[in-house]
CSV table of N, CA and C in Angstrom, one decimal:
chain,number,residue,atom,x,y,z
A,1,MET,N,0.7,-7.1,18.4
A,1,MET,CA,1.7,-7.3,19.3
A,1,MET,C,1.1,-7.1,20.7
A,2,SER,N,1.6,-7.9,21.6
A,2,SER,CA,1.2,-7.8,23.0
A,2,SER,C,2.5,-7.7,23.8
A,3,ASN,N,2.3,-7.6,25.1
A,3,ASN,CA,3.5,-7.7,25.9
A,3,ASN,C,3.7,-9.0,26.6
A,4,GLU,N,3.3,-10.1,25.9
A,4,GLU,CA,3.5,-11.4,26.3
A,4,GLU,C,5.0,-11.7,26.3
A,5,HIS,N,5.4,-12.5,27.3
A,5,HIS,CA,6.9,-12.8,27.4
A,5,HIS,C,7.4,-13.4,26.2
A,6,SER,N,6.7,-14.3,25.5
A,6,SER,CA,7.2,-15.0,24.3
A,6,SER,C,7.4,-14.0,23.2
A,7,GLU,N,6.5,-13.1,23.1
A,7,GLU,CA,6.6,-12.1,22.0
A,7,GLU,C,7.8,-11.2,22.2
A,8,ILE,N,8.0,-10.8,23.5
A,8,ILE,CA,9.1,-9.9,23.8
A,8,ILE,C,10.4,-10.6,23.6
A,9,CYS,N,10.5,-11.9,23.9
A,9,CYS,CA,11.7,-12.6,23.7
A,9,CYS,C,12.0,-12.8,22.2
A,10,ASP,N,11.0,-13.1,21.4
A,10,ASP,CA,11.2,-13.3,20.0
A,10,ASP,C,11.6,-11.9,19.3
A,11,ALA,N,10.9,-10.9,19.7
A,11,ALA,CA,11.3,-9.5,19.2
A,11,ALA,C,12.7,-9.1,19.6
A,12,ALA,N,13.1,-9.4,20.8
A,12,ALA,CA,14.4,-9.1,21.2
A,12,ALA,C,15.5,-9.9,20.4
A,13,ALA,N,15.2,-11.1,20.2
A,13,ALA,CA,16.2,-11.9,19.4
A,13,ALA,C,16.3,-11.4,18.0
A,14,TYR,N,15.2,-11.0,17.4
A,14,TYR,CA,15.2,-10.4,16.0
A,14,TYR,C,16.0,-9.1,16.1
A,15,ALA,N,15.6,-8.2,17.0
A,15,ALA,CA,16.2,-6.9,17.1
A,15,ALA,C,17.7,-6.9,17.3
A,16,SER,N,18.2,-7.9,18.0
A,16,SER,CA,19.6,-8.0,18.3
A,16,SER,C,20.4,-8.4,17.0
A,17,ALA,N,19.7,-9.1,16.1
A,17,ALA,CA,20.4,-9.5,14.9
A,17,ALA,C,20.2,-8.6,13.7
A,18,ALA,N,19.2,-7.7,13.8
A,18,ALA,CA,18.8,-6.8,12.7
A,18,ALA,C,19.9,-5.8,12.4
A,19,CYS,N,20.0,-5.4,11.1
A,19,CYS,CA,21.0,-4.4,10.8
A,19,CYS,C,20.5,-3.7,9.5
A,20,GLY,N,21.1,-2.5,9.2
A,20,GLY,CA,20.7,-1.8,8.0
A,20,GLY,C,19.3,-1.2,8.1
A,21,CYS,N,18.6,-1.3,6.9
A,21,CYS,CA,17.3,-0.9,6.8
A,21,CYS,C,16.3,-2.0,7.1
A,22,VAL,N,15.4,-1.8,8.0
A,22,VAL,CA,14.4,-2.8,8.4
A,22,VAL,C,13.0,-2.4,8.1
A,23,VAL,N,12.2,-3.3,7.6
A,23,VAL,CA,10.7,-3.0,7.5
A,23,VAL,C,10.0,-3.7,8.6
A,24,VAL,N,9.1,-3.1,9.3
A,24,VAL,CA,8.3,-3.7,10.3
A,24,VAL,C,6.9,-3.6,9.9
A,25,LEU,N,6.3,-4.8,9.8
A,25,LEU,CA,4.9,-4.9,9.5
A,25,LEU,C,4.1,-5.0,10.7
A,26,GLY,N,3.3,-4.0,11.0
A,26,GLY,CA,2.5,-3.9,12.3
A,26,GLY,C,3.3,-3.2,13.4
A,27,LEU,N,2.8,-2.0,13.7
A,27,LEU,CA,3.4,-1.1,14.7
A,27,LEU,C,3.1,-1.6,16.1
A,28,GLY,N,1.9,-2.1,16.3
A,28,GLY,CA,1.5,-2.6,17.6
A,28,GLY,C,1.7,-1.6,18.7
A,29,LEU,N,2.4,-2.1,19.8
A,29,LEU,CA,2.7,-1.2,20.9
A,29,LEU,C,4.0,-0.4,20.7
A,30,GLY,N,4.7,-0.7,19.6
A,30,GLY,CA,5.9,0.0,19.3
A,30,GLY,C,7.1,-0.6,19.9
A,31,LEU,N,6.9,-1.8,20.5
A,31,LEU,CA,8.0,-2.5,21.2
A,31,LEU,C,9.2,-2.9,20.3
A,32,VAL,N,8.9,-3.4,19.1
A,32,VAL,CA,9.9,-3.8,18.2
A,32,VAL,C,10.7,-2.6,17.7
A,33,VAL,N,10.0,-1.5,17.4
A,33,VAL,CA,10.6,-0.3,16.9
A,33,VAL,C,11.6,0.2,18.0
A,34,ARG,N,11.1,0.2,19.2
A,34,ARG,CA,12.0,0.7,20.3
A,34,ARG,C,13.2,-0.2,20.5
A,35,MET,N,13.1,-1.5,20.3
A,35,MET,CA,14.2,-2.4,20.4
A,35,MET,C,15.2,-2.2,19.2
A,36,LEU,N,14.6,-2.0,18.1
A,36,LEU,CA,15.5,-1.7,16.9
A,36,LEU,C,16.2,-0.4,17.0
A,37,LEU,N,15.6,0.6,17.6
A,37,LEU,CA,16.2,1.9,17.8
A,37,LEU,C,17.4,1.8,18.8
A,38,ALA,N,17.3,0.8,19.7
A,38,ALA,CA,18.4,0.7,20.6
A,38,ALA,C,19.7,0.1,20.0
A,39,SER,N,19.6,-0.4,18.8
A,39,SER,CA,20.7,-1.0,18.1
A,39,SER,C,21.4,0.0,17.2
A,40,SER,N,22.6,0.2,17.3
A,40,SER,CA,23.4,1.1,16.4
A,40,SER,C,23.6,0.4,15.0
A,41,LYS,N,23.3,-0.8,14.9
A,41,LYS,CA,23.4,-1.5,13.6
A,41,LYS,C,22.2,-1.2,12.7
A,42,VAL,N,21.1,-0.7,13.2
A,42,VAL,CA,19.9,-0.5,12.4
A,42,VAL,C,20.0,1.0,12.0
A,43,ASP,N,20.0,1.3,10.7
A,43,ASP,CA,20.1,2.6,10.2
A,43,ASP,C,18.7,3.2,10.0
A,44,ARG,N,17.7,2.4,9.5
A,44,ARG,CA,16.4,2.9,9.1
A,44,ARG,C,15.4,1.9,9.5
A,45,ILE,N,14.2,2.4,9.9
A,45,ILE,CA,13.1,1.5,10.3
A,45,ILE,C,11.9,2.1,9.6
A,46,ALA,N,11.3,1.3,8.7
A,46,ALA,CA,10.1,1.7,7.9
A,46,ALA,C,9.0,0.8,8.4
A,47,VAL,N,7.9,1.4,9.0
A,47,VAL,CA,6.8,0.7,9.5
A,47,VAL,C,5.6,0.7,8.6
A,48,VAL,N,4.9,-0.4,8.5
A,48,VAL,CA,3.7,-0.5,7.8
A,48,VAL,C,2.6,-0.8,8.8
A,49,GLU,N,1.6,0.0,8.9
A,49,GLU,CA,0.5,-0.2,9.9
A,49,GLU,C,-0.8,0.1,9.2
A,50,ILE,N,-1.7,-0.8,9.3
A,50,ILE,CA,-3.0,-0.6,8.6
A,50,ILE,C,-4.0,0.3,9.4
A,51,ASP,N,-3.9,0.4,10.7
A,51,ASP,CA,-4.8,1.1,11.5
A,51,ASP,C,-4.4,2.5,11.8
A,52,THR,N,-5.1,3.5,11.3
A,52,THR,CA,-4.7,4.9,11.6
A,52,THR,C,-4.8,5.2,13.1
A,53,ASP,N,-5.7,4.6,13.8
A,53,ASP,CA,-5.7,4.9,15.3
A,53,ASP,C,-4.4,4.5,16.0
A,54,VAL,N,-3.9,3.3,15.6
A,54,VAL,CA,-2.6,2.8,16.1
A,54,VAL,C,-1.5,3.8,15.8
A,55,ILE,N,-1.5,4.2,14.5
A,55,ILE,CA,-0.5,5.2,14.1
A,55,ILE,C,-0.6,6.5,14.9
A,56,GLN,N,-1.8,7.0,15.2
A,56,GLN,CA,-1.9,8.2,16.0
A,56,GLN,C,-1.5,8.0,17.4
A,57,LEU,N,-1.9,6.9,18.0
A,57,LEU,CA,-1.6,6.6,19.4
A,57,LEU,C,-0.2,6.3,19.7
A,58,VAL,N,0.4,5.4,18.9
A,58,VAL,CA,1.7,4.9,19.2
A,58,VAL,C,2.8,5.6,18.3
A,59,GLY,N,2.4,6.0,17.1
A,59,GLY,CA,3.3,6.6,16.2
A,59,GLY,C,3.9,7.9,16.7
A,60,ASP,N,3.1,8.6,17.6
A,60,ASP,CA,3.6,9.9,18.1
A,60,ASP,C,4.9,9.8,18.9
A,61,TYR,N,5.2,8.6,19.5
A,61,TYR,CA,6.4,8.4,20.2
A,61,TYR,C,7.6,8.4,19.3
A,62,PHE,N,7.4,8.2,18.0
A,62,PHE,CA,8.5,8.1,17.1
A,62,PHE,C,8.6,9.3,16.1
A,63,LYS,N,7.7,10.2,16.1
A,63,LYS,CA,7.5,11.2,15.1
A,63,LYS,C,8.8,12.1,14.9
A,64,ASN,N,9.6,12.3,16.0
A,64,ASN,CA,10.7,13.1,15.9
A,64,ASN,C,12.0,12.3,15.6
A,65,ASN,N,11.9,11.0,15.4
A,65,ASN,CA,13.1,10.2,15.2
A,65,ASN,C,13.3,10.1,13.7
A,66,LYS,N,14.4,10.5,13.2
A,66,LYS,CA,14.7,10.5,11.8
A,66,LYS,C,15.0,9.1,11.2
A,67,ARG,N,15.2,8.2,12.1
A,67,ARG,CA,15.5,6.8,11.7
A,67,ARG,C,14.2,6.0,11.4
A,68,VAL,N,13.0,6.6,11.9
A,68,VAL,CA,11.8,5.9,11.8
A,68,VAL,C,10.8,6.6,10.8
A,69,SER,N,10.2,5.8,10.0
A,69,SER,CA,9.1,6.4,9.2
A,69,SER,C,7.9,5.4,9.3
A,70,ILE,N,6.7,5.9,9.5
A,70,ILE,CA,5.5,5.1,9.7
A,70,ILE,C,4.5,5.4,8.6
A,71,GLY,N,4.1,4.4,7.8
A,71,GLY,CA,3.2,4.6,6.8
A,71,GLY,C,1.9,3.8,7.0
A,72,GLN,N,0.8,4.3,6.6
A,72,GLN,CA,-0.4,3.5,6.6
A,72,GLN,C,-0.5,2.7,5.4
A,73,GLY,N,-0.8,1.4,5.6
A,73,GLY,CA,-0.9,0.5,4.5
A,73,GLY,C,-1.3,-0.9,5.0
A,74,ASP,N,-1.7,-1.7,4.0
A,74,ASP,CA,-2.1,-3.1,4.3
A,74,ASP,C,-0.9,-4.0,3.9
A,75,ALA,N,-0.3,-4.7,4.9
A,75,ALA,CA,0.8,-5.5,4.6
A,75,ALA,C,0.5,-6.7,3.7
A,76,PHE,N,-0.8,-7.1,3.6
A,76,PHE,CA,-1.2,-8.2,2.7
A,76,PHE,C,-1.4,-7.8,1.3
A,77,ALA,N,-1.4,-6.5,1.0
A,77,ALA,CA,-1.7,-5.9,-0.3
A,77,ALA,C,-0.5,-5.9,-1.2
A,78,GLN,N,-0.5,-6.4,-2.4
A,78,GLN,CA,0.6,-6.4,-3.3
A,78,GLN,C,1.1,-4.9,-3.5
A,79,ARG,N,0.2,-4.0,-3.6
A,79,ARG,CA,0.6,-2.6,-3.9
A,79,ARG,C,1.5,-2.0,-2.8
A,80,THR,N,1.2,-2.4,-1.5
A,80,THR,CA,2.0,-2.0,-0.4
A,80,THR,C,3.4,-2.6,-0.5
A,81,VAL,N,3.5,-3.9,-0.9
A,81,VAL,CA,4.8,-4.5,-1.1
A,81,VAL,C,5.6,-3.8,-2.1
A,82,LYS,N,5.0,-3.5,-3.3
A,82,LYS,CA,5.7,-2.9,-4.4
A,82,LYS,C,6.1,-1.5,-4.0
A,83,LYS,N,5.3,-0.8,-3.2
A,83,LYS,CA,5.7,0.6,-2.8
A,83,LYS,C,6.9,0.5,-1.9
A,84,TYR,N,7.0,-0.4,-1.0
A,84,TYR,CA,8.1,-0.5,-0.1
A,84,TYR,C,9.4,-1.0,-0.8
A,85,ARG,N,9.2,-1.8,-1.8
A,85,ARG,CA,10.3,-2.3,-2.6
A,85,ARG,C,11.0,-1.2,-3.3
A,86,ARG,N,10.1,-0.3,-3.9
A,86,ARG,CA,10.7,0.9,-4.6
A,86,ARG,C,11.3,1.9,-3.6
A,87,LYS,N,10.7,2.1,-2.5
A,87,LYS,CA,11.1,3.1,-1.5
A,87,LYS,C,12.3,2.7,-0.7
A,88,TYR,N,12.4,1.4,-0.4
A,88,TYR,CA,13.5,0.9,0.4
A,88,TYR,C,14.2,-0.3,-0.3
A,89,PRO,N,14.9,0.0,-1.4
A,89,PRO,CA,15.5,-1.1,-2.1
A,89,PRO,C,16.6,-1.9,-1.4
A,90,GLN,N,17.2,-1.3,-0.4
A,90,GLN,CA,18.3,-1.9,0.3
A,90,GLN,C,17.8,-2.5,1.7
A,91,THR,N,16.6,-2.9,1.7
A,91,THR,CA,16.1,-3.5,3.0
A,91,THR,C,16.8,-4.8,3.3
A,92,GLU,N,17.3,-4.9,4.5
A,92,GLU,CA,18.0,-6.1,5.0
A,92,GLU,C,17.1,-7.2,5.5
A,93,SER,N,16.0,-6.7,6.2
A,93,SER,CA,15.1,-7.7,6.7
A,93,SER,C,13.7,-7.1,7.0
A,94,VAL,N,12.7,-8.0,7.1
A,94,VAL,CA,11.4,-7.6,7.4
A,94,VAL,C,10.9,-8.4,8.6
A,95,TRP,N,10.3,-7.7,9.6
A,95,TRP,CA,9.7,-8.3,10.8
A,95,TRP,C,8.2,-8.1,10.6
A,96,ALA,N,7.5,-9.2,10.7
A,96,ALA,CA,6.0,-9.2,10.6
A,96,ALA,C,5.3,-9.7,11.8
A,97,ASP,N,4.5,-8.8,12.4
A,97,ASP,CA,3.7,-9.2,13.5
A,97,ASP,C,2.2,-8.8,13.2
A,98,VAL,N,1.7,-9.3,12.1
A,98,VAL,CA,0.4,-9.0,11.6
A,98,VAL,C,-0.3,-10.3,11.2
A,99,TRP,N,-1.6,-10.3,11.1
A,99,TRP,CA,-2.4,-11.4,10.6
A,99,TRP,C,-3.6,-10.8,10.0
A,100,ASP,N,-4.2,-11.6,9.1
A,100,ASP,CA,-5.4,-11.2,8.4
A,100,ASP,C,-6.6,-11.3,9.3
A,101,SER,N,-6.6,-12.3,10.1
A,101,SER,CA,-7.7,-12.4,11.1
A,101,SER,C,-7.2,-13.3,12.2
A,102,CYS,N,-7.9,-13.2,13.3
A,102,CYS,CA,-7.6,-14.0,14.5
A,102,CYS,C,-8.1,-15.4,14.5
A,103,GLN,N,-9.0,-15.6,13.5
A,103,GLN,CA,-9.6,-16.9,13.3
A,103,GLN,C,-9.1,-17.5,12.0
A,104,GLY,N,-9.2,-18.8,11.9
A,104,GLY,CA,-8.8,-19.4,10.7
A,104,GLY,C,-7.3,-19.9,10.7
A,105,ASP,N,-6.7,-20.0,9.6
A,105,ASP,CA,-5.4,-20.5,9.4
A,105,ASP,C,-4.3,-19.5,9.4
A,106,SER,N,-3.8,-19.1,10.5
A,106,SER,CA,-2.7,-18.1,10.5
A,106,SER,C,-1.4,-18.6,9.9
A,107,TYR,N,-1.2,-19.9,9.9
A,107,TYR,CA,0.0,-20.4,9.3
A,107,TYR,C,0.1,-20.1,7.8
A,108,THR,N,-1.0,-20.4,7.1
A,108,THR,CA,-0.9,-20.2,5.6
A,108,THR,C,-0.9,-18.7,5.4
A,109,GLN,N,-1.6,-17.9,6.2
A,109,GLN,CA,-1.5,-16.4,6.1
A,109,GLN,C,-0.1,-15.9,6.2
A,110,ARG,N,0.6,-16.5,7.2
A,110,ARG,CA,2.0,-16.1,7.5
A,110,ARG,C,2.9,-16.5,6.3
A,111,LEU,N,2.7,-17.7,5.8
A,111,LEU,CA,3.4,-18.2,4.6
A,111,LEU,C,3.2,-17.3,3.4
A,112,ALA,N,2.0,-16.9,3.2
A,112,ALA,CA,1.7,-16.0,2.1
A,112,ALA,C,2.4,-14.6,2.3
A,113,LEU,N,2.3,-14.1,3.5
A,113,LEU,CA,3.0,-12.8,3.8
A,113,LEU,C,4.5,-12.9,3.6
A,114,THR,N,5.1,-14.0,4.1
A,114,THR,CA,6.5,-14.2,3.9
A,114,THR,C,6.9,-14.3,2.4
A,115,ALA,N,6.1,-15.0,1.6
A,115,ALA,CA,6.4,-15.1,0.2
A,115,ALA,C,6.3,-13.7,-0.5
A,116,ARG,N,5.3,-13.0,-0.1
A,116,ARG,CA,5.1,-11.7,-0.7
A,116,ARG,C,6.2,-10.7,-0.4
A,117,TRP,N,6.6,-10.6,0.9
A,117,TRP,CA,7.6,-9.7,1.3
A,117,TRP,C,9.0,-10.1,1.0
A,118,SER,N,9.2,-11.3,0.6
A,118,SER,CA,10.5,-11.8,0.2
A,118,SER,C,10.9,-11.0,-1.1
A,119,MET,N,10.0,-10.3,-1.8
A,119,MET,CA,10.4,-9.5,-2.9
A,119,MET,C,11.1,-8.2,-2.4
A,120,VAL,N,10.9,-7.9,-1.1
A,120,VAL,CA,11.5,-6.7,-0.5
A,120,VAL,C,12.9,-7.1,0.1
A,121,SER,N,12.9,-8.2,0.8
A,121,SER,CA,14.1,-8.7,1.4
A,121,SER,C,14.1,-10.2,1.5
A,122,PRO,N,15.3,-10.8,1.3
A,122,PRO,CA,15.3,-12.3,1.4
A,122,PRO,C,15.1,-12.8,2.8
A,123,THR,N,15.2,-11.9,3.8
A,123,THR,CA,15.0,-12.3,5.2
A,123,THR,C,13.7,-11.7,5.7
A,124,VAL,N,12.7,-12.6,5.9
A,124,VAL,CA,11.4,-12.2,6.4
A,124,VAL,C,11.1,-13.1,7.6
A,125,VAL,N,10.9,-12.4,8.7
A,125,VAL,CA,10.6,-13.1,10.0
A,125,VAL,C,9.2,-12.8,10.4
A,126,CYS,N,8.4,-13.8,10.6
A,126,CYS,CA,7.0,-13.7,11.0
A,126,CYS,C,6.9,-14.2,12.5
A,127,TRP,N,6.5,-13.3,13.4
A,127,TRP,CA,6.3,-13.7,14.7
A,127,TRP,C,5.3,-14.8,14.8
A,128,GLY,N,5.5,-15.8,15.6
A,128,GLY,CA,4.5,-16.9,15.8
A,128,GLY,C,4.5,-17.9,14.7
A,129,MET,N,5.4,-17.9,13.8
A,129,MET,CA,5.4,-18.9,12.7
A,129,MET,C,5.4,-20.3,13.1
A,130,GLU,N,6.3,-20.6,14.0
A,130,GLU,CA,6.5,-22.0,14.5
A,130,GLU,C,5.2,-22.5,15.2
A,131,ARG,N,4.7,-21.6,16.1
A,131,ARG,CA,3.5,-22.0,16.9
A,131,ARG,C,2.3,-22.1,15.9
A,132,SER,N,2.2,-21.3,14.9
A,132,SER,CA,1.0,-21.4,14.0
A,132,SER,C,1.2,-22.7,13.1
A,133,LYS,N,2.5,-23.0,12.8
A,133,LYS,CA,2.7,-24.2,12.0
A,133,LYS,C,2.3,-25.5,12.8
A,134,ILE,N,2.6,-25.5,14.1
A,134,ILE,CA,2.2,-26.6,15.0
A,134,ILE,C,0.7,-26.7,15.1
A,135,ASP,N,0.0,-25.6,15.3
A,135,ASP,CA,-1.4,-25.6,15.3
A,135,ASP,C,-2.0,-26.1,14.0
A,136,TYR,N,-1.4,-25.7,12.9
A,136,TYR,CA,-1.9,-26.1,11.6
A,136,TYR,C,-1.7,-27.6,11.4
A,137,LEU,N,-0.6,-28.2,11.8
A,137,LEU,CA,-0.4,-29.6,11.7
A,137,LEU,C,-1.3,-30.4,12.6
A,138,HIS,N,-1.6,-29.9,13.8
A,138,HIS,CA,-2.6,-30.5,14.7
A,138,HIS,C,-4.0,-30.6,14.1
A,139,ARG,N,-4.4,-29.5,13.5
A,139,ARG,CA,-5.7,-29.4,12.8
A,139,ARG,C,-5.7,-30.4,11.6
A,140,PHE,N,-4.6,-30.5,10.9
A,140,PHE,CA,-4.6,-31.4,9.8
A,140,PHE,C,-4.7,-32.8,10.2
A,141,GLN,N,-4.0,-33.2,11.3
A,141,GLN,CA,-4.0,-34.6,11.8
A,141,GLN,C,-5.4,-35.0,12.3
A,142,GLN,N,-6.1,-34.0,12.8
A,142,GLN,CA,-7.5,-34.3,13.3
A,142,GLN,C,-8.5,-34.6,12.2
A,143,LYS,N,-8.2,-34.2,11.0
A,143,LYS,CA,-9.2,-34.5,9.9
A,143,LYS,C,-9.2,-35.9,9.5
């Protein structure tokens, strides 16, 4: 997550519609978590973050908030998905702002992530999905 205007707008649109228990894939700067906390419709926020340094740096801002739990894990790993499915069976939606790499095909990575986390919630929103789809189609047309 960055503080780019497009990311902030997308996150705000998601946060305004979110309710119940929400899983956030990627803590980043904590912007999405802060937006979700501003909503009285969101009861619980479970965050999956792979980087322990990010958890230490950003997670401290949320450590005393009972609505937020932050766990270290790989959002792309099936074991992480199963863990969160068991722990949060009433998840209303999943917000994903993660990618496997900054190079390569982020569209198919996001599709795979969406399919995997649809086991946790039928509503999975991946930031940048439309833009990565357009990039993917452009690369395909150039071949």
